[in-house]
Amino acid sequence: MDIKGAIPPREPLTLQGAAGISEIYIETGLLGRAGKAMLDVFSPSRVHIVTDSTVAPLYLETLAQQFTLPVSSTVIPAGEEHKRLSTVEGIYHDLLAAGMTRKDLIIALGGGVVGDITGFAAATFLRGVSLCQIPTTLLAQVDSSVGGKTGVDLDEGKNLVGAFYQPRLVLIDPEVLKTLPDTTFADGMAEVVKYGYIANPAILEMVSQPDYKAHIGDVIYECVKIKRDVVAIDEHDTGLRMILNFGHTVGHAVEKLGNYTELTHGQAVAIGMVAAMRLSALRGDADLSAPLITLLQQLGLPTELTHDREAIFHALLSDKKKFGSTVNFILVREPGRAEITPIEAETLHEYILKL
Ligand SMILES: NC(=O)c1ccc[n+]([C@@H]2O[C@H](COP(=O)([O-])OP(=O)(O)OC[C@H]3O[C@@H](n4cnc5c(N)ncnc54)[C@H](O)[C@@H]3O)[C@@H](O)[C@H]2O)c1
């Protein structure tokens, strides 16, 4: 990933959650100043950093050496398959061995997996310890590090156990994206495109430019602003927050059908967004799928639904966003405006067969 250009420091975005405020800083080179940024806000006696086996050799030392107080760490194996309760338990043991108390600080340094696990550990260890998120993937920077959703997977499904727990501080440094593999970067871009379609078409304009990576900090800023605004209205995911699932209903279905190995999450969301657009057209709205497909392809993402439609429908029905006999589908009828649309299962079945 070639990240050129730099964005100047600017005022943090703030998110007022029910249990307290979350401040989100987005600045190039911020990882190198993260220790100071944290000590301006927290007064811990010690800090514990959780990261994964890929991120640790890249950035753990850079962060750890900025503290003069005791620093301990847990390095978990990289990968979604480790987003489990057993990993959280390992973190609890490390926290106790390090002598961490409720006054201390836990830092999540990594992608969405590290962020979700560490957030859950911070929410539950001693009934809650201060948390700072330092997201290192594009997906984590534009989405998972903001908003306070934490959790782990069970055999029965993803994210089935968790807590809402706002990080007091989120430090986003776009420069760390330079070490991301291209496919992982493209995964995050699917979420970026999602934000453009659900709330701000200017984002689509920005990422359509050939040099958009030079301005990725600005793109991240615009996306985080949307996430912040949505979460501020619906922190506990009972209504509006559902619009963040544009592309995720069919996306989750194809991800599941591919046993979570055939497609990455971002690839599945890209395919899911195109399917949602086609579904809108089937309902009689304007067909907005062509420009979406062009953009996704430009960004290196797939767009075609290849799975059996019947299988997709059944996978989709077992998804947790189904209420009674209707499925809440997120539709975009004009770029920048998403609608939560309940669709009868039977009607949805007909649409899916036609996709
Ligand atoms: N909490 C939320 O609101 C929320 C929202 C969306 C997704 N999620 C969760 O996020 C997870 C996916 O997150 P992800 O896509 O970041 O995956 P991930 O955390 O598995 O990271 C992807 C890969 O990139 C590596 N990596 C991370 N930063 C790197 C860097 N700077 N350079 C090189 N390699 C790096 C990781 O080690 C990993 O191998 C899923 O578990 C999903 O459920 C949570």
XYZ file of C-alpha atoms and ligand atoms in Angstrom:
399
model
C 0.000 0.000 0.000
C 1.458 3.292 -1.059
C 0.253 6.005 1.295
C 1.439 9.405 0.135
C 0.611 12.804 1.492
C -0.226 13.684 5.015
C -3.206 15.151 6.734
C -2.615 17.909 9.248
C -3.721 17.476 12.850
C -7.289 18.614 13.380
C -9.828 18.745 16.153
C -10.875 15.289 17.343
C -14.314 13.964 16.514
C -16.225 13.377 19.705
C -18.885 10.807 20.392
C -21.058 11.225 23.462
C -22.078 7.735 24.553
C -24.432 6.916 27.430
C -21.503 5.966 29.648
C -19.092 8.700 28.623
C -17.311 10.510 25.853
C -15.150 8.980 23.143
C -12.583 11.189 21.397
C -11.373 10.170 17.954
C -8.162 11.626 16.541
C -7.188 11.069 12.895
C -3.658 12.215 12.088
C -0.795 10.996 9.949
C 2.088 9.857 12.182
C -0.132 9.677 15.265
C 1.201 6.262 16.297
C 4.542 7.944 17.022
C 2.803 10.382 19.388
C 0.220 7.973 20.796
C 1.818 7.681 24.257
C 1.572 11.412 24.864
C -1.964 11.566 23.468
C -2.984 8.854 25.934
C -1.276 10.350 28.962
C -3.016 13.669 28.243
C -6.286 11.826 28.895
C -5.543 8.905 31.224
C -3.472 8.654 34.411
C -2.647 4.966 34.566
C 0.059 3.340 36.703
C 0.643 0.791 33.957
C -0.603 -0.038 30.474
C -1.312 -3.327 28.757
C -1.234 -3.563 24.956
C -3.100 -6.301 23.089
C -2.047 -6.884 19.503
C -1.699 -9.772 17.066
C 1.178 -11.771 15.647
C 1.248 -9.774 12.383
C 0.981 -6.298 13.889
C 3.324 -6.929 16.848
C 6.583 -7.048 14.835
C 5.491 -3.959 12.877
C 4.251 -1.547 15.538
C 4.326 -2.912 19.108
C 7.792 -1.610 19.948
C 7.064 1.832 18.444
C 4.129 2.153 20.805
C 5.524 0.460 23.913
C 8.739 2.513 23.999
C 6.776 5.773 24.327
C 5.800 5.001 27.935
C 8.031 5.423 30.965
C 5.575 3.483 33.128
C 5.366 -0.331 33.143
C 4.106 -1.795 29.860
C 2.965 -5.376 29.369
C 1.446 -7.004 26.315
C -0.502 -9.936 24.939
C 0.198 -11.006 21.364
C -2.641 -13.141 20.047
C -2.375 -15.185 16.862
C -3.698 -13.205 13.857
C -7.028 -14.247 12.332
C -10.781 -14.332 12.907
C -10.565 -17.934 14.158
C -8.943 -16.574 17.327
C -11.807 -14.191 18.099
C -12.933 -16.535 20.830
C -13.672 -16.549 24.559
C -10.547 -18.645 25.134
C -8.425 -15.787 23.751
C -10.175 -13.327 26.058
C -9.466 -15.594 29.005
C -5.784 -15.606 28.082
C -5.847 -11.796 28.116
C -7.450 -11.760 31.600
C -4.627 -13.954 32.901
C -1.994 -11.660 31.362
C -3.717 -8.606 32.866
C -3.672 -10.174 36.317
C -0.077 -11.320 35.961
C 0.885 -7.743 35.024
C -0.871 -6.372 38.109
C -3.411 -4.333 36.136
C -6.075 -2.572 38.225
C -9.237 -0.675 37.300
C -7.239 2.569 37.194
C -4.949 1.308 34.448
C -5.229 1.373 30.677
C -5.758 -1.319 28.061
C -4.760 -0.567 24.467
C -5.994 -2.436 21.397
C -3.385 -2.212 18.635
C -4.569 -3.993 15.500
C -7.415 -4.686 13.126
C -11.044 -5.355 13.912
C -10.342 -8.738 15.459
C -7.904 -7.323 18.013
C -10.232 -4.360 18.585
C -13.316 -6.483 19.223
C -11.537 -8.950 21.526
C -9.646 -6.309 23.468
C -12.740 -4.148 23.808
C -14.606 -7.101 25.284
C -11.734 -7.888 27.647
C -11.606 -4.220 28.754
C -15.391 -4.111 29.245
C -15.394 -7.168 31.466
C -12.046 -7.308 33.288
C -12.698 -6.054 36.833
C -16.062 -4.870 35.413
C -14.428 -2.309 33.160
C -10.994 -0.805 32.571
C -10.209 2.265 30.410
C -9.695 1.476 26.751
C -7.815 3.099 23.884
C -8.273 1.771 20.362
C -5.439 2.119 17.855
C -6.879 0.564 14.685
C -4.375 -0.602 12.076
C -6.550 -1.848 9.205
C -8.670 0.394 7.005
C -11.799 -1.481 8.111
C -10.950 -0.925 11.761
C -10.132 2.754 11.143
C -13.372 3.584 9.332
C -15.663 1.248 11.198
C -14.940 -1.204 14.004
C -12.805 0.950 16.322
C -15.561 3.554 16.597
C -18.919 2.982 18.244
C -18.195 0.650 21.129
C -19.315 -2.718 19.780
C -17.052 -5.419 21.194
C -17.297 -9.180 21.205
C -16.253 -12.643 20.183
C -17.514 -15.493 18.012
C -19.066 -18.787 19.082
C -19.252 -22.047 17.108
C -22.841 -21.093 16.280
C -21.967 -17.772 14.667
C -19.990 -14.535 14.626
C -20.205 -11.812 17.291
C -22.738 -13.688 19.412
C -21.205 -12.666 22.738
C -20.203 -9.120 23.482
C -20.793 -5.772 25.110
C -21.242 -2.133 24.180
C -18.186 -0.420 25.612
C -16.924 2.900 24.282
C -13.181 3.426 24.035
C -12.362 6.725 25.771
C -9.833 7.382 23.005
C -9.453 6.218 19.403
C -6.153 7.083 17.723
C -6.194 6.650 13.953
C -2.931 6.911 12.045
C -3.463 6.394 8.286
C 0.282 5.864 7.879
C 0.100 2.355 9.398
C -1.984 1.309 6.386
C 1.176 1.298 4.285
C 1.998 -2.226 5.486
C -1.456 -3.640 4.739
C -1.722 -6.234 1.977
C -3.691 -4.883 -1.025
C -6.606 -7.286 -0.465
C -6.983 -6.217 3.176
C -6.922 -2.574 2.085
C -9.580 -3.295 -0.570
C -11.712 -4.948 2.137
C -11.802 -1.681 4.022
C -12.646 0.167 0.812
C -15.898 -1.816 0.574
C -16.958 -0.228 3.881
C -15.814 3.183 2.605
C -18.041 2.815 -0.467
C -20.852 1.757 1.870
C -20.542 5.049 3.783
C -20.625 6.973 0.516
C -23.863 5.335 -0.547
C -25.655 5.470 2.802
C -24.760 9.009 3.819
C -22.280 11.064 1.810
C -21.807 10.775 -1.982
C -18.785 13.117 -1.766
C -16.878 10.073 -0.455
C -17.667 8.261 -3.722
C -16.278 11.219 -5.628
C -13.104 11.177 -3.516
C -12.386 7.466 -3.989
C -13.138 7.609 -7.715
C -10.024 9.742 -8.221
C -6.942 7.806 -9.376
C -4.853 9.306 -6.544
C -7.402 8.724 -3.782
C -4.864 6.901 -1.619
C -2.952 10.147 -1.272
C -6.016 11.545 0.492
C -7.017 8.473 2.455
C -6.856 10.407 5.742
C -9.605 12.724 4.519
C -11.643 9.735 3.338
C -11.271 8.077 6.764
C -12.296 11.324 8.462
C -15.522 11.562 6.429
C -16.388 7.912 7.114
C -15.733 8.156 10.844
C -17.888 11.262 10.993
C -20.813 9.256 9.596
C -20.230 6.364 11.983
C -19.984 8.806 14.882
C -23.245 10.527 13.890
C -25.134 7.257 13.484
C -23.862 5.825 16.781
C -24.637 9.094 18.599
C -28.286 8.617 17.638
C -28.478 4.849 18.120
C -25.618 3.677 20.336
C -27.205 0.348 21.213
C -28.242 -0.680 17.726
C -32.002 -0.626 18.019
C -32.814 1.358 14.878
C -30.795 3.768 12.740
C -27.480 1.940 13.283
C -28.917 -0.748 11.027
C -28.170 1.451 7.990
C -24.501 0.567 8.503
C -25.530 -2.885 7.317
C -26.058 -1.790 3.701
C -24.702 -4.673 1.634
C -24.287 -6.853 4.713
C -27.524 -8.872 4.502
C -26.666 -10.664 1.266
C -22.983 -10.128 2.161
C -23.228 -12.200 5.343
C -25.134 -14.877 3.436
C -22.456 -15.329 0.755
C -19.691 -15.081 3.349
C -21.318 -17.932 5.238
C -21.932 -19.995 2.083
C -18.238 -19.699 1.297
C -17.409 -20.961 4.799
C -15.766 -17.613 5.563
C -12.765 -18.645 3.458
C -13.898 -18.215 -0.155
C -14.603 -14.488 0.192
C -13.227 -11.892 2.564
C -15.744 -9.787 4.487
C -15.162 -6.752 2.252
C -15.562 -8.815 -0.919
C -18.830 -10.219 0.426
C -20.072 -6.719 1.310
C -19.191 -5.478 -2.197
C -21.250 -8.287 -3.751
C -24.004 -7.626 -1.187
C -24.207 -3.911 -2.042
C -24.633 -4.672 -5.743
C -27.321 -7.252 -4.883
C -29.125 -4.673 -2.706
C -29.056 -2.159 -5.574
C -30.444 -4.735 -7.987
C -33.122 -5.596 -5.469
C -34.147 -1.914 -5.322
C -34.466 -1.958 -9.106
C -36.647 -5.073 -8.903
C -38.904 -3.166 -6.510
C -39.355 -0.490 -9.172
C -36.708 2.066 -8.155
C -34.048 3.476 -10.479
C -31.253 0.955 -11.141
C -28.134 2.438 -9.504
C -26.040 -0.707 -9.818
C -23.914 0.284 -12.868
C -21.869 3.123 -11.271
C -21.497 1.063 -8.074
C -20.119 -1.888 -10.050
C -17.678 0.361 -11.935
C -16.369 1.857 -8.691
C -16.045 -1.461 -6.857
C -14.197 -2.996 -9.793
C -11.867 -0.001 -9.902
C -11.109 -0.667 -6.231
C -10.338 -4.335 -6.873
C -13.554 -5.754 -5.409
C -15.873 -8.434 -6.834
C -19.452 -7.569 -7.770
C -21.130 -10.713 -9.089
C -23.313 -13.051 -7.094
C -22.154 -16.580 -7.937
C -23.859 -18.662 -5.240
C -27.067 -20.594 -5.683
C -29.949 -18.133 -5.111
C -32.008 -20.601 -3.076
C -29.016 -21.191 -0.773
C -28.507 -17.443 -0.433
C -32.104 -16.953 0.612
C -31.881 -19.638 3.288
C -28.557 -18.368 4.626
C -30.021 -14.886 4.731
C -33.099 -15.969 6.673
C -30.980 -17.471 9.415
C -29.196 -14.141 9.836
C -29.990 -12.264 13.011
C -31.479 -9.230 11.250
C -34.713 -11.103 10.609
C -37.715 -10.081 12.682
C -40.665 -12.481 12.483
C -41.574 -13.069 8.858
C -39.833 -9.926 7.579
C -36.205 -9.123 6.897
C -34.950 -5.600 7.456
C -33.167 -4.789 4.238
C -31.135 -1.625 3.814
C -31.873 -0.020 0.475
C -30.280 3.001 -1.166
C -32.595 4.652 -3.662
C -30.342 7.639 -4.206
C -26.648 7.896 -3.320
C -26.299 9.321 0.187
C -29.642 8.179 1.582
C -30.282 4.755 3.080
C -33.635 3.374 4.130
C -34.413 0.512 6.461
C -36.996 -1.443 4.499
C -38.833 -4.419 6.004
C -39.446 -6.991 3.278
C -41.701 -10.016 3.685
C -39.711 -13.251 3.526
C -41.862 -14.557 0.689
C -41.389 -11.409 -1.397
C -37.689 -11.407 -0.665
C -37.504 -14.999 -1.865
C -38.929 -13.950 -5.239
C -36.459 -11.076 -5.528
C -33.444 -13.176 -4.603
C -34.332 -15.773 -7.249
C -34.320 -12.963 -9.839
C -30.967 -11.481 -8.840
N -17.029 -3.737 16.399
C -17.556 -3.355 15.265
O -18.343 -2.410 15.193
C -17.149 -4.062 14.019
C -17.500 -3.542 12.757
C -17.046 -4.191 11.613
C -16.270 -5.338 11.733
N -15.947 -5.818 12.961
C -15.108 -7.012 13.128
O -13.829 -6.709 12.599
C -13.189 -7.932 12.237
C -12.475 -7.735 10.920
O -11.489 -6.748 11.080
P -10.269 -6.602 10.066
O -10.775 -6.650 8.679
O -9.476 -5.445 10.517
O -9.513 -7.980 10.256
P -8.251 -8.421 11.127
O -8.236 -7.764 12.443
O -8.250 -9.907 11.090
O -7.045 -7.864 10.264
C -6.797 -8.388 8.978
C -5.345 -8.827 8.845
O -4.513 -7.686 8.723
C -3.421 -7.769 9.634
N -3.025 -6.390 9.928
C -3.652 -5.518 10.750
N -3.083 -4.316 10.665
C -2.057 -4.419 9.796
C -1.093 -3.508 9.282
N -1.122 -2.208 9.596
N -0.187 -3.963 8.407
C -0.198 -5.269 8.017
N -1.081 -6.174 8.452
C -2.001 -5.752 9.330
C -3.956 -8.567 10.786
O -2.929 -9.163 11.513
C -4.829 -9.599 10.065
O -4.021 -10.650 9.611
C -14.269 -8.993 12.203
O -14.110 -9.838 13.310
C -15.573 -8.208 12.337
O -16.575 -8.918 13.006
C -16.374 -5.201 14.091
